[in-house]
Amino acid sequence: MAPSLTPVVFASHGSPLMCCKESESSKWWSEFGAEATKNGVKGVVFIGAHWEELGDRIRVATKFNPDRVQMDMVPEEYWREFPINVDKDLAERVMKLLREKQFRDVEADPNFDWHDDTITPARWMFPDGTPPATVISLNGRFQPSFHTRIGKALASLREEGILIVGTGGAVHNLYRNNFPKMIAAKIRTGEFNNFQPGSVPAKWATDFEQSVSDCIKFNNGPDLAGALVRLTSSPQYKEAHPTDDHYFPLLVAAGVVSRGQDFGRKAAQTWELQHMCNNQFVWGEWEASSSVAAN
């Protein structure tokens, strides 16, 4: 039986290699997904970091058996046959909620394929295949309040046993990541070294990670969305997120939980490529979820 309010997750998906390599994040995803299944989760709605629409558009994925793209670095056995159970009824429910909140251009997209931003956490959470699922696009104007409003529109899904997962990254600057070290390891050993143990993240990365974590730890309700929106004006924001796409799903998640009093928790953390921080944040708990402990 699903709890009265389903938890909400912000999943930092990291590089595609997070799909096949074990980490603190993958361990938590696996534990959390097992609890979700045990509690009878009825569906999952992803807010993807790899899908932006122009104008006022919001699109919702309805393609049955979508292709899996941007997974070339990952051995096919980890994703090629992974069952993605796109559910048109869930997509229709999402679109209805958005339209009721006066979003003017909300339509189904029967052609959208899934990327590593959703496949990676989904594969670890639900190794036998997703529950009924869909993905919602971001809006390419990247207006903060627009995205917190998306979250508010979706909030009632928590009462229906639907898990809402924003995907992105706590710190996600592809231009500053240490790709040469990863490639050198591939040449030398035959394996990509994405975790790079011993590498020290730059101060701009650790400072911004701390700011995000503090906002989530010390703010709840509508204050959380306000704190995370203000953080986009931080001098370090554009160093940590030179593009907005991997931060704004967090604003949607903040909108979802803005009605409640739950404080978020950092459940896991995985650094990659020296400067990319993959924090896993969660609001709320599954019933009897003692095994899914937060840091």
CSV table of N, CA and C in Angstrom, one decimal, residues 170-171 205-221 223-231 236 247 250 262-267 269 277 279-281 283 295:
chain,number,residue,atom,x,y,z
A,170,ALA,N,23.6,18.3,-8.8
A,170,ALA,CA,23.9,19.4,-7.8
A,170,ALA,C,24.9,20.4,-8.3
A,171,VAL,N,26.0,19.9,-8.9
A,171,VAL,CA,27.0,20.7,-9.6
A,171,VAL,C,27.2,20.0,-11.0
A,205,ALA,N,33.1,24.5,-6.9
A,205,ALA,CA,32.1,23.3,-6.9
A,205,ALA,C,31.7,22.9,-5.5
A,206,THR,N,32.7,22.8,-4.6
A,206,THR,CA,32.3,22.4,-3.2
A,206,THR,C,31.5,23.5,-2.5
A,207,ASP,N,31.8,24.8,-2.8
A,207,ASP,CA,31.0,25.8,-2.2
A,207,ASP,C,29.5,25.8,-2.7
A,208,PHE,N,29.3,25.6,-4.0
A,208,PHE,CA,28.0,25.6,-4.5
A,208,PHE,C,27.2,24.4,-4.0
A,209,GLU,N,27.9,23.2,-4.0
A,209,GLU,CA,27.3,22.0,-3.4
A,209,GLU,C,26.8,22.3,-2.0
A,210,GLN,N,27.6,22.9,-1.2
A,210,GLN,CA,27.2,23.2,0.2
A,210,GLN,C,26.0,24.1,0.2
A,211,SER,N,26.0,25.1,-0.7
A,211,SER,CA,24.9,26.1,-0.7
A,211,SER,C,23.6,25.3,-1.0
A,212,VAL,N,23.6,24.5,-2.1
A,212,VAL,CA,22.4,23.7,-2.4
A,212,VAL,C,21.9,22.8,-1.3
A,213,SER,N,22.9,22.1,-0.7
A,213,SER,CA,22.5,21.2,0.4
A,213,SER,C,22.0,22.0,1.6
A,214,ASP,N,22.5,23.2,1.9
A,214,ASP,CA,22.0,23.9,3.0
A,214,ASP,C,20.6,24.5,2.7
A,215,CYS,N,20.4,24.9,1.5
A,215,CYS,CA,19.0,25.4,1.2
A,215,CYS,C,18.0,24.3,1.4
A,216,ILE,N,18.4,23.0,1.0
A,216,ILE,CA,17.4,21.9,1.2
A,216,ILE,C,17.3,21.5,2.6
A,217,LYS,N,18.4,21.5,3.4
A,217,LYS,CA,18.3,21.1,4.7
A,217,LYS,C,17.6,22.0,5.7
A,218,PHE,N,17.7,23.3,5.4
A,218,PHE,CA,17.2,24.3,6.3
A,218,PHE,C,15.9,25.0,5.9
A,219,ASN,N,15.4,24.7,4.7
A,219,ASN,CA,14.1,25.3,4.3
A,219,ASN,C,13.1,24.3,3.9
A,220,ASN,N,11.9,24.6,4.2
A,220,ASN,CA,10.8,23.7,3.8
A,220,ASN,C,9.6,24.6,3.3
A,221,GLY,N,8.6,23.9,2.8
A,221,GLY,CA,7.4,24.6,2.3
A,221,GLY,C,7.8,25.6,1.2
A,223,ASP,N,9.3,28.3,1.4
A,223,ASP,CA,10.6,28.9,1.6
A,223,ASP,C,11.7,28.1,0.9
A,224,LEU,N,11.5,26.8,0.7
A,224,LEU,CA,12.5,26.1,-0.1
A,224,LEU,C,12.6,26.6,-1.5
A,225,ALA,N,11.5,26.7,-2.2
A,225,ALA,CA,11.5,27.2,-3.6
A,225,ALA,C,12.2,28.6,-3.6
A,226,GLY,N,11.8,29.4,-2.7
A,226,GLY,CA,12.4,30.8,-2.7
A,226,GLY,C,13.9,30.7,-2.5
A,227,ALA,N,14.4,29.9,-1.6
A,227,ALA,CA,15.8,29.8,-1.4
A,227,ALA,C,16.6,29.3,-2.6
A,228,LEU,N,16.0,28.2,-3.3
A,228,LEU,CA,16.7,27.7,-4.5
A,228,LEU,C,16.6,28.6,-5.7
A,229,VAL,N,15.5,29.3,-5.8
A,229,VAL,CA,15.4,30.3,-6.9
A,229,VAL,C,16.5,31.4,-6.6
A,230,ARG,N,16.6,31.9,-5.4
A,230,ARG,CA,17.6,33.0,-5.1
A,230,ARG,C,19.0,32.5,-5.4
A,231,LEU,N,19.2,31.2,-5.2
A,231,LEU,CA,20.6,30.7,-5.5
A,231,LEU,C,21.0,30.8,-7.0
A,236,GLN,N,28.4,32.1,-8.0
A,236,GLN,CA,28.9,30.8,-8.3
A,236,GLN,C,27.9,29.9,-9.1
A,247,TYR,N,19.8,22.1,-13.3
A,247,TYR,CA,19.3,22.7,-12.0
A,247,TYR,C,17.8,22.8,-11.9
A,250,LEU,N,15.3,20.6,-10.1
A,250,LEU,CA,15.3,20.8,-8.7
A,250,LEU,C,14.2,21.8,-8.3
A,262,ASP,N,7.9,19.0,5.1
A,262,ASP,CA,9.1,18.2,5.1
A,262,ASP,C,10.3,19.0,4.7
A,263,PHE,N,11.4,18.8,5.4
A,263,PHE,CA,12.7,19.2,5.1
A,263,PHE,C,13.4,18.1,4.2
A,264,GLY,N,14.1,18.5,3.2
A,264,GLY,CA,14.8,17.6,2.4
A,264,GLY,C,16.0,17.0,3.1
A,265,ARG,N,16.5,15.8,2.6
A,265,ARG,CA,17.7,15.2,3.1
A,265,ARG,C,18.6,14.8,2.0
A,266,LYS,N,19.9,14.9,2.2
A,266,LYS,CA,20.9,14.4,1.3
A,266,LYS,C,21.1,13.0,1.6
A,267,ALA,N,20.6,12.1,0.7
A,267,ALA,CA,20.6,10.7,1.0
A,267,ALA,C,21.9,10.0,0.5
A,269,GLN,N,25.8,10.9,-2.0
A,269,GLN,CA,26.6,11.8,-2.7
A,269,GLN,C,27.7,11.0,-3.5
A,277,CYS,N,29.2,17.0,-9.0
A,277,CYS,CA,28.7,16.5,-7.8
A,277,CYS,C,27.3,15.9,-8.0
A,279,ASN,N,24.5,14.7,-6.0
A,279,ASN,CA,23.8,14.5,-4.7
A,279,ASN,C,22.4,13.9,-5.0
A,280,GLN,N,21.9,13.1,-4.1
A,280,GLN,CA,20.6,12.5,-4.1
A,280,GLN,C,19.8,13.1,-3.0
A,281,PHE,N,18.8,13.8,-3.3
A,281,PHE,CA,17.9,14.5,-2.2
A,281,PHE,C,16.6,13.9,-2.2
A,283,TRP,N,12.6,14.1,-0.2
A,283,TRP,CA,11.6,14.7,0.8
A,283,TRP,C,10.6,13.6,1.1
A,295,ASN,N,22.1,10.6,4.9
A,295,ASN,CA,23.3,11.0,5.6
A,295,ASN,C,23.1,12.1,6.5
